[in-house]
Amino acid sequence: MKARIIGTGSYLPKKVLTNSDLEEMVDTSDEWIVSRTGMKDRRIAEGEHTSDMGIAAANAALKDAGIAAEDIDIILVATMTPDYIIPNTAALIQASVGATHAAAIDMQAACSGYLYGLAISKAFIEAGIYKKILLVATEKMSSLVDYNDRTTCIIFGDGAGAAVITNEGEGLLINDVCLGADGKQADLLTVPAGGSRQPSTETTTAQKLHYMQMNGKETFKHAVRRMEASSRECLEKSGLTEGDITWMIPHQANLRIIEAIGKRLKIADEKVFKTVHKYGNTSASSIAIALDELLKEKSVSSKDNILMTAFGAGLTWATAIVTRT
Ligand code: ACO
């Protein structure tokens, strides 16, 4: 029995960080940010944390699916901004939503985490290991961002998305998920301190090594090439062509990256779903939030195919093609 997504949910914190707010914080301008990234606003979590946002998205997805939390077999959480190093965020979500019979694990594949989670969910379900999975992507990117660094602080935002994946019911069949990585490019996007190699100290904090450091230009080039290649690989594996795609949801990293992928794949701009202007880059949550909004705001009919493609630190990348039943 093919795995399918039978419910989705998302959560965005209330506080909006606008381009004019950023103009007050660093040497930048609305014109620069819009022309280089397409971003206008992003959401910032204040007094709430990665697990809180994940819990809100998870409850919304369970409600949408009509599934009781006690019936969930495992919770998978995609995040690179966990509440703690220990315990994992999945366990915090498990306790709060009341998924008393569920196992709980975090997965770290940066912005590709949600699609990695879809691949793992599909494998668990189609191997007959689990029947009901709660996949949550939740990120408090503002905790990794230096709001004095104009090259990163304009890009990232906070938020969460979730999906319930099962072996039966109406929804989005997960046809294929193609995963990839290139660890040789690991230096392009890092948080140098706070892990076991360089635990946080007064010195690392003074050097701001607990914040994200990014080579934006190189990351940009890889993002376009990798998401294009991964999308082509997944289309071929599914026996589909670009013409069969009703909606594409690329990782919401930068409008220029999104437009470049659409152009390269010859997918018309009106079929490319975007949230980047209002939420910025929410890392693993980006596609999870966009899928929830797409399903709630647009008409997605039976047999429509949705291609989702992601790229992130690692480097990691992934593409999933799902079909409405
Ligand atoms: N405001 C004004 N000027 C700026 C800003 C800013 N916020 N940021 C950089 N600049 C300046 C630079 O200093 C540079 O000035 P210089 O020419 O005098 O040196 C100039 O603008 C051009 O900078 P570039 O870095 O070449 O700008 P670019 O067009 O590449 O845009 C950006 C930068 C937006 C970061 C882009 O490279 C990008 O989006 N890269 C991809 C990032 C990404 O997707 N990261 C996430 C990966 S997913 C994950 O796992 C988290």
Tab-separated table of C-alpha atoms and ligand atoms in Angstrom:
chain	number	residue	atom	x	y	z
A	1	MET	CA	0.000	0.000	0.000
A	2	LYS	CA	1.458	3.345	-1.088
A	3	ALA	CA	2.144	5.942	1.599
A	4	ARG	CA	0.039	9.087	1.404
A	5	ILE	CA	-0.262	12.453	3.146
A	6	ILE	CA	-3.798	12.625	4.559
A	7	GLY	CA	-3.578	15.906	6.487
A	8	THR	CA	-1.374	18.987	6.767
A	9	GLY	CA	-1.023	21.938	9.127
A	10	SER	CA	1.230	24.922	9.656
A	11	TYR	CA	2.001	27.619	12.182
A	12	LEU	CA	3.600	31.048	11.826
A	13	PRO	CA	4.481	33.277	14.770
A	14	LYS	CA	2.611	36.592	14.896
A	15	LYS	CA	5.545	39.030	14.926
A	16	VAL	CA	6.342	40.311	11.424
A	17	LEU	CA	9.885	41.507	10.666
A	18	THR	CA	9.633	43.844	7.663
A	19	ASN	CA	12.290	45.162	5.316
A	20	SER	CA	11.863	48.598	6.865
A	21	ASP	CA	12.537	47.063	10.323
A	22	LEU	CA	15.751	45.589	8.880
A	23	GLU	CA	16.697	49.005	7.430
A	24	GLU	CA	16.781	50.224	11.054
A	25	MET	CA	18.987	47.316	12.150
A	26	VAL	CA	21.662	46.975	9.415
A	27	ASP	CA	22.975	48.843	6.362
A	28	THR	CA	20.402	47.600	3.841
A	29	SER	CA	17.334	48.787	1.910
A	30	ASP	CA	13.915	47.503	0.941
A	31	GLU	CA	14.925	47.926	-2.719
A	32	TRP	CA	18.099	45.764	-2.265
A	33	ILE	CA	16.292	43.013	-0.344
A	34	VAL	CA	13.337	42.832	-2.758
A	35	SER	CA	15.486	42.872	-5.901
A	36	ARG	CA	18.023	40.289	-4.594
A	37	THR	CA	15.660	37.953	-2.697
A	38	GLY	CA	11.987	38.806	-3.374
A	39	MET	CA	11.443	38.991	0.398
A	40	LYS	CA	9.249	41.633	2.077
A	41	ASP	CA	8.396	40.099	5.470
A	42	ARG	CA	9.375	37.192	7.640
A	43	ARG	CA	7.918	35.926	10.965
A	44	ILE	CA	9.869	35.890	14.217
A	45	ALA	CA	9.116	33.721	17.270
A	46	GLU	CA	9.000	35.773	20.456
A	47	GLY	CA	8.589	33.884	23.739
A	48	GLU	CA	7.920	30.662	21.844
A	49	HIS	CA	10.318	27.999	20.701
A	50	THR	CA	10.876	25.366	18.029
A	51	SER	CA	8.798	22.727	19.852
A	52	ASP	CA	5.925	25.188	20.502
A	53	MET	CA	5.626	25.990	16.804
A	54	GLY	CA	5.933	22.284	15.933
A	55	ILE	CA	3.170	21.410	18.413
A	56	ALA	CA	0.802	23.983	16.862
A	57	ALA	CA	1.503	22.690	13.326
A	58	ALA	CA	1.215	19.059	14.484
A	59	ASN	CA	-2.166	19.634	16.151
A	60	ALA	CA	-3.434	21.354	12.997
A	61	ALA	CA	-2.251	18.433	10.815
A	62	LEU	CA	-3.830	15.821	13.136
A	63	LYS	CA	-7.129	17.747	13.038
A	64	ASP	CA	-6.969	18.049	9.253
A	65	ALA	CA	-6.302	14.296	8.957
A	66	GLY	CA	-9.010	13.364	11.484
A	67	ILE	CA	-6.476	11.189	13.335
A	68	ALA	CA	-6.176	10.958	17.135
A	69	ALA	CA	-2.700	11.643	18.530
A	70	GLU	CA	-2.773	8.307	20.439
A	71	ASP	CA	-2.937	6.476	17.109
A	72	ILE	CA	0.376	7.890	15.822
A	73	ASP	CA	3.168	5.262	15.637
A	74	ILE	CA	6.161	7.588	15.273
A	75	ILE	CA	6.910	11.324	15.231
A	76	LEU	CA	9.695	12.487	12.905
A	77	VAL	CA	10.908	16.051	13.424
A	78	ALA	CA	13.000	17.869	10.810
A	79	THR	CA	14.888	20.746	12.414
A	80	MET	CA	18.317	22.280	12.701
A	81	THR	CA	17.189	24.562	15.531
A	82	PRO	CA	16.106	22.080	18.251
A	83	ASP	CA	14.995	23.465	21.634
A	84	TYR	CA	17.904	21.532	23.209
A	85	ILE	CA	20.714	19.209	22.180
A	86	ILE	CA	19.091	16.774	24.648
A	87	PRO	CA	16.184	15.892	24.742
A	88	ASN	CA	15.115	15.754	21.129
A	89	THR	CA	12.328	18.056	19.941
A	90	ALA	CA	10.229	15.088	18.765
A	91	ALA	CA	9.913	13.873	22.376
A	92	LEU	CA	8.726	17.331	23.500
A	93	ILE	CA	6.118	17.357	20.728
A	94	GLN	CA	5.080	13.771	21.553
A	95	ALA	CA	4.347	14.694	25.170
A	96	SER	CA	2.423	17.848	24.307
A	97	VAL	CA	0.184	16.459	21.563
A	98	GLY	CA	-0.533	13.317	23.602
A	99	ALA	CA	0.897	10.806	21.122
A	100	THR	CA	1.465	8.355	23.964
A	101	HIS	CA	2.173	5.337	21.754
A	102	ALA	CA	4.535	7.102	19.363
A	103	ALA	CA	8.296	6.731	19.038
A	104	ALA	CA	10.062	10.073	18.566
A	105	ILE	CA	13.153	11.074	16.605
A	106	ASP	CA	14.721	14.291	15.234
A	107	MET	CA	16.330	14.386	11.770
A	108	GLN	CA	18.849	16.985	10.618
A	109	ALA	CA	19.175	17.607	6.896
A	110	ALA	CA	18.892	21.423	7.101
A	111	CYS	CA	16.392	22.843	4.599
A	112	SER	CA	15.922	19.420	2.952
A	113	GLY	CA	14.700	17.844	6.207
A	114	TYR	CA	10.978	17.757	5.423
A	115	LEU	CA	11.478	15.888	2.148
A	116	TYR	CA	14.017	13.536	3.794
A	117	GLY	CA	11.240	12.934	6.335
A	118	LEU	CA	8.746	12.127	3.565
A	119	ALA	CA	11.204	9.554	2.148
A	120	ILE	CA	11.688	7.932	5.575
A	121	SER	CA	7.918	7.944	6.196
A	122	LYS	CA	7.276	6.290	2.830
A	123	ALA	CA	9.886	3.612	3.595
A	124	PHE	CA	8.460	2.878	7.074
A	125	ILE	CA	4.900	2.626	5.750
A	126	GLU	CA	5.592	0.651	2.593
A	127	ALA	CA	7.809	-1.802	4.518
A	128	GLY	CA	4.828	-2.372	6.850
A	129	ILE	CA	6.759	-1.138	9.925
A	130	TYR	CA	4.423	1.749	10.846
A	131	LYS	CA	0.897	2.731	9.771
A	132	LYS	CA	0.529	6.334	11.007
A	133	ILE	CA	3.355	8.872	11.041
A	134	LEU	CA	3.421	12.492	12.172
A	135	LEU	CA	6.090	14.424	10.266
A	136	VAL	CA	6.876	17.872	11.675
A	137	ALA	CA	9.256	20.487	10.273
A	138	THR	CA	9.889	23.333	12.686
A	139	GLU	CA	12.572	26.008	12.757
A	140	LYS	CA	13.437	28.970	14.920
A	141	MET	CA	15.998	30.360	12.489
A	142	SER	CA	16.096	33.647	14.391
A	143	SER	CA	18.049	31.787	17.107
A	144	LEU	CA	20.939	31.164	14.672
A	145	VAL	CA	20.959	34.572	12.985
A	146	ASP	CA	23.239	37.481	13.865
A	147	TYR	CA	20.993	40.540	13.469
A	148	ASN	CA	24.109	42.640	12.829
A	149	ASP	CA	25.037	40.557	9.761
A	150	ARG	CA	23.184	41.951	6.739
A	151	THR	CA	24.158	39.003	4.531
A	152	THR	CA	22.071	36.527	6.587
A	153	CYS	CA	19.602	38.436	8.785
A	154	ILE	CA	17.461	39.556	5.854
A	155	ILE	CA	16.865	35.999	4.652
A	156	PHE	CA	15.614	33.800	7.463
A	157	GLY	CA	12.312	33.475	9.310
A	158	ASP	CA	10.614	31.166	11.836
A	159	GLY	CA	7.681	28.774	11.415
A	160	ALA	CA	6.497	25.176	11.301
A	161	GLY	CA	4.602	22.767	9.065
A	162	ALA	CA	3.397	19.206	9.616
A	163	ALA	CA	1.864	16.267	7.797
A	164	VAL	CA	0.160	13.028	8.773
A	165	ILE	CA	1.271	10.125	6.570
A	166	THR	CA	-0.587	6.813	6.538
A	167	ASN	CA	-1.118	3.647	4.500
A	168	GLU	CA	-4.769	4.342	3.651
A	169	GLY	CA	-7.236	7.181	3.028
A	170	GLU	CA	-7.692	10.074	0.621
A	171	GLY	CA	-4.783	12.412	0.127
A	172	LEU	CA	-1.500	12.870	-1.692
A	173	LEU	CA	0.178	9.625	-2.787
A	174	ILE	CA	3.954	9.835	-2.312
A	175	ASN	CA	5.151	8.513	-5.675
A	176	ASP	CA	8.877	8.993	-5.430
A	177	VAL	CA	11.370	10.875	-3.285
A	178	CYS	CA	14.953	11.360	-4.550
A	179	LEU	CA	17.588	12.315	-1.987
A	180	GLY	CA	21.166	13.576	-2.393
A	181	ALA	CA	24.085	15.154	-0.560
A	182	ASP	CA	27.589	16.544	-1.135
A	183	GLY	CA	29.543	16.804	2.106
A	184	LYS	CA	32.554	18.244	0.256
A	185	GLN	CA	30.669	21.558	0.187
A	186	ALA	CA	29.929	21.509	3.934
A	187	ASP	CA	31.829	24.769	4.534
A	188	LEU	CA	29.347	26.840	2.497
A	189	LEU	CA	26.863	27.061	5.365
A	190	THR	CA	27.854	26.370	8.954
A	191	VAL	CA	27.286	27.204	12.605
A	192	PRO	CA	30.882	26.688	13.796
A	193	ALA	CA	30.386	26.560	17.585
A	194	GLY	CA	27.964	24.834	19.936
A	195	GLY	CA	28.611	21.264	18.773
A	196	SER	CA	31.043	18.691	20.185
A	197	ARG	CA	33.931	19.880	17.978
A	198	GLN	CA	33.793	23.397	19.360
A	199	PRO	CA	31.510	23.691	22.384
A	200	SER	CA	30.307	27.224	23.076
A	201	THR	CA	32.615	29.223	25.333
A	202	GLU	CA	32.942	32.911	26.159
A	203	THR	CA	35.532	33.147	23.369
A	204	THR	CA	33.396	31.462	20.689
A	205	THR	CA	30.447	33.629	21.721
A	206	ALA	CA	32.554	36.803	21.533
A	207	GLN	CA	33.652	35.673	18.054
A	208	LYS	CA	29.974	35.089	17.140
A	209	LEU	CA	30.725	31.490	16.153
A	210	HIS	CA	27.325	30.354	17.456
A	211	TYR	CA	25.672	32.199	14.547
A	212	MET	CA	25.129	30.959	11.018
A	213	GLN	CA	27.878	31.723	8.504
A	214	MET	CA	27.056	31.458	4.831
A	215	ASN	CA	28.786	31.866	1.474
A	216	GLY	CA	25.637	33.203	-0.217
A	217	LYS	CA	26.942	33.434	-3.779
A	218	GLU	CA	28.250	29.839	-3.938
A	219	THR	CA	25.197	28.504	-2.070
A	220	PHE	CA	22.976	30.228	-4.643
A	221	LYS	CA	24.677	28.483	-7.593
A	222	HIS	CA	24.513	25.045	-5.952
A	223	ALA	CA	20.875	25.580	-4.964
A	224	VAL	CA	19.782	26.194	-8.562
A	225	ARG	CA	21.870	23.362	-10.081
A	226	ARG	CA	21.070	20.767	-7.424
A	227	MET	CA	17.301	21.400	-7.283
A	228	GLU	CA	17.083	21.325	-11.090
A	229	ALA	CA	19.034	18.041	-11.340
A	230	SER	CA	17.149	16.441	-8.441
A	231	SER	CA	13.781	17.448	-9.969
A	232	ARG	CA	14.782	15.906	-13.319
A	233	GLU	CA	15.938	12.704	-11.575
A	234	CYS	CA	12.647	12.402	-9.698
A	235	LEU	CA	10.537	13.127	-12.796
A	236	GLU	CA	12.374	10.381	-14.676
A	237	LYS	CA	12.019	7.932	-11.776
A	238	SER	CA	8.261	8.627	-11.655
A	239	GLY	CA	7.859	8.245	-15.431
A	240	LEU	CA	6.607	11.854	-15.640
A	241	THR	CA	7.663	14.959	-17.553
A	242	GLU	CA	7.614	18.649	-16.592
A	243	GLY	CA	4.296	18.917	-18.497
A	244	ASP	CA	2.665	16.517	-15.999
A	245	ILE	CA	3.358	18.827	-13.052
A	246	THR	CA	0.354	20.850	-11.840
A	247	TRP	CA	2.198	22.629	-9.015
A	248	MET	CA	5.833	23.029	-8.093
A	249	ILE	CA	6.949	23.999	-4.587
A	250	PRO	CA	10.653	24.801	-4.533
A	251	HIS	CA	12.453	25.521	-1.242
A	252	GLN	CA	11.593	29.162	-0.454
A	253	ALA	CA	15.226	30.344	-0.241
A	254	ASN	CA	15.208	33.285	-2.638
A	255	LEU	CA	12.767	34.363	-5.381
A	256	ARG	CA	15.649	34.443	-7.904
A	257	ILE	CA	16.508	30.807	-7.099
A	258	ILE	CA	12.807	29.821	-7.369
A	259	GLU	CA	12.407	31.606	-10.724
A	260	ALA	CA	15.639	30.120	-12.104
A	261	ILE	CA	14.496	26.562	-11.332
A	262	GLY	CA	11.057	27.175	-12.870
A	263	LYS	CA	12.703	28.550	-16.006
A	264	ARG	CA	15.219	25.701	-16.307
A	265	LEU	CA	12.481	23.085	-15.861
A	266	LYS	CA	10.125	25.005	-18.193
A	267	ILE	CA	7.397	25.077	-15.531
A	268	ALA	CA	5.212	28.176	-15.973
A	269	ASP	CA	5.538	30.766	-13.201
A	270	GLU	CA	1.817	30.539	-12.319
A	271	LYS	CA	2.357	26.856	-11.408
A	272	VAL	CA	5.180	27.701	-9.004
A	273	PHE	CA	3.818	28.202	-5.473
A	274	LYS	CA	5.564	30.901	-3.432
A	275	THR	CA	5.568	32.066	0.175
A	276	VAL	CA	9.088	33.557	0.135
A	277	HIS	CA	7.810	37.157	-0.007
A	278	LYS	CA	5.923	36.828	3.298
A	279	TYR	CA	7.867	34.264	5.340
A	280	GLY	CA	11.456	34.398	3.986
A	281	ASN	CA	13.493	31.197	4.259
A	282	THR	CA	12.150	29.027	7.093
A	283	SER	CA	14.620	26.208	6.340
A	284	ALA	CA	13.075	22.707	6.811
A	285	SER	CA	9.640	24.258	7.403
A	286	SER	CA	9.563	26.113	4.096
A	287	ILE	CA	8.054	23.373	1.906
A	288	ALA	CA	5.905	22.016	4.760
A	289	ILE	CA	4.255	25.426	5.249
A	290	ALA	CA	3.915	26.037	1.505
A	291	LEU	CA	2.286	22.627	0.903
A	292	ASP	CA	-0.272	23.305	3.645
A	293	GLU	CA	-1.071	26.738	2.165
A	294	LEU	CA	-1.250	25.384	-1.386
A	295	LEU	CA	-3.753	22.682	-0.364
A	296	LYS	CA	-5.887	25.202	1.532
A	297	GLU	CA	-5.740	28.135	-0.913
A	298	LYS	CA	-5.687	26.570	-4.378
A	299	SER	CA	-7.781	23.935	-6.036
A	300	VAL	CA	-5.789	20.716	-6.248
A	301	SER	CA	-7.837	18.131	-8.151
A	302	SER	CA	-7.691	14.357	-8.397
A	303	LYS	CA	-4.584	13.175	-10.355
A	304	ASP	CA	-2.825	16.551	-10.018
A	305	ASN	CA	0.928	16.114	-9.468
A	306	ILE	CA	2.885	18.317	-7.066
A	307	LEU	CA	6.671	18.440	-7.327
A	308	MET	CA	8.499	19.640	-4.218
A	309	THR	CA	12.240	20.273	-4.355
A	310	ALA	CA	14.557	21.313	-1.528
A	311	PHE	CA	18.172	22.241	-0.952
A	312	GLY	CA	20.132	23.047	2.172
A	313	ALA	CA	23.300	23.008	4.224
A	314	GLY	CA	25.356	19.835	4.120
A	315	LEU	CA	24.934	20.154	1.233
A	316	THR	CA	21.723	18.151	1.075
A	317	TRP	CA	18.932	18.161	-1.486
A	318	ALA	CA	15.725	16.248	-2.199
A	319	THR	CA	12.723	16.120	-4.523
A	320	ALA	CA	9.349	14.468	-3.931
A	321	ILE	CA	6.494	14.024	-6.388
A	322	VAL	CA	3.044	13.464	-4.881
A	323	THR	CA	-0.279	12.856	-6.648
A	324	ARG	CA	-3.746	13.763	-5.406
A	325	THR	CA	-5.930	10.662	-5.128
B	1	ACO	N1	21.827	44.867	1.899
B	1	ACO	C1	22.590	45.604	1.080
B	1	ACO	N2	23.724	45.130	0.524
B	1	ACO	C2	24.065	43.849	0.812
B	1	ACO	C3	23.310	43.033	1.676
B	1	ACO	C4	22.148	43.595	2.226
B	1	ACO	N3	21.330	42.903	3.060
B	1	ACO	N4	23.906	41.827	1.772
B	1	ACO	C5	24.992	41.865	1.005
B	1	ACO	N5	25.115	43.092	0.430
B	1	ACO	C6	26.141	43.595	-0.484
B	1	ACO	C7	27.404	42.776	-0.407
B	1	ACO	O1	28.237	43.234	0.638
B	1	ACO	C8	27.993	43.022	-1.772
B	1	ACO	O2	28.656	44.259	-1.772
B	1	ACO	P1	30.046	44.425	-2.550
B	1	ACO	O3	29.725	44.146	-3.992
B	1	ACO	O4	30.389	45.844	-2.247
B	1	ACO	O5	30.967	43.415	-1.948
B	1	ACO	C9	26.783	43.142	-2.681
B	1	ACO	O6	25.678	43.444	-1.817
B	1	ACO	C10	26.467	41.897	-3.465
B	1	ACO	O7	26.511	40.795	-2.580
B	1	ACO	P2	26.283	39.326	-3.068
B	1	ACO	O8	26.564	38.379	-1.929
B	1	ACO	O9	26.968	39.109	-4.366
B	1	ACO	O10	24.715	39.380	-3.322
B	1	ACO	P3	23.805	38.309	-4.001
B	1	ACO	O11	23.123	38.858	-5.160
B	1	ACO	O12	24.513	36.988	-4.158
B	1	ACO	O13	22.677	38.104	-2.887
B	1	ACO	C11	22.100	36.526	-1.190
B	1	ACO	C12	23.043	37.639	-1.598
B	1	ACO	C13	20.703	37.089	-1.080
B	1	ACO	C14	22.548	35.994	0.165
B	1	ACO	C15	22.132	35.400	-2.259
B	1	ACO	O14	23.475	35.077	-2.535
B	1	ACO	C16	21.407	34.172	-1.829
B	1	ACO	O15	20.208	34.166	-1.669
B	1	ACO	N6	22.130	33.040	-1.713
B	1	ACO	C17	21.515	31.762	-1.362
B	1	ACO	C18	21.331	31.709	0.101
B	1	ACO	C19	20.562	30.503	0.521
B	1	ACO	O16	19.712	29.993	-0.169
B	1	ACO	N7	20.863	30.045	1.740
B	1	ACO	C20	20.110	29.067	2.401
B	1	ACO	C21	20.420	27.692	1.986
B	1	ACO	S1	19.316	26.654	2.763
B	1	ACO	C22	19.758	26.208	4.374
B	1	ACO	O17	20.162	25.100	4.591
B	1	ACO	C23	19.611	27.162	5.481
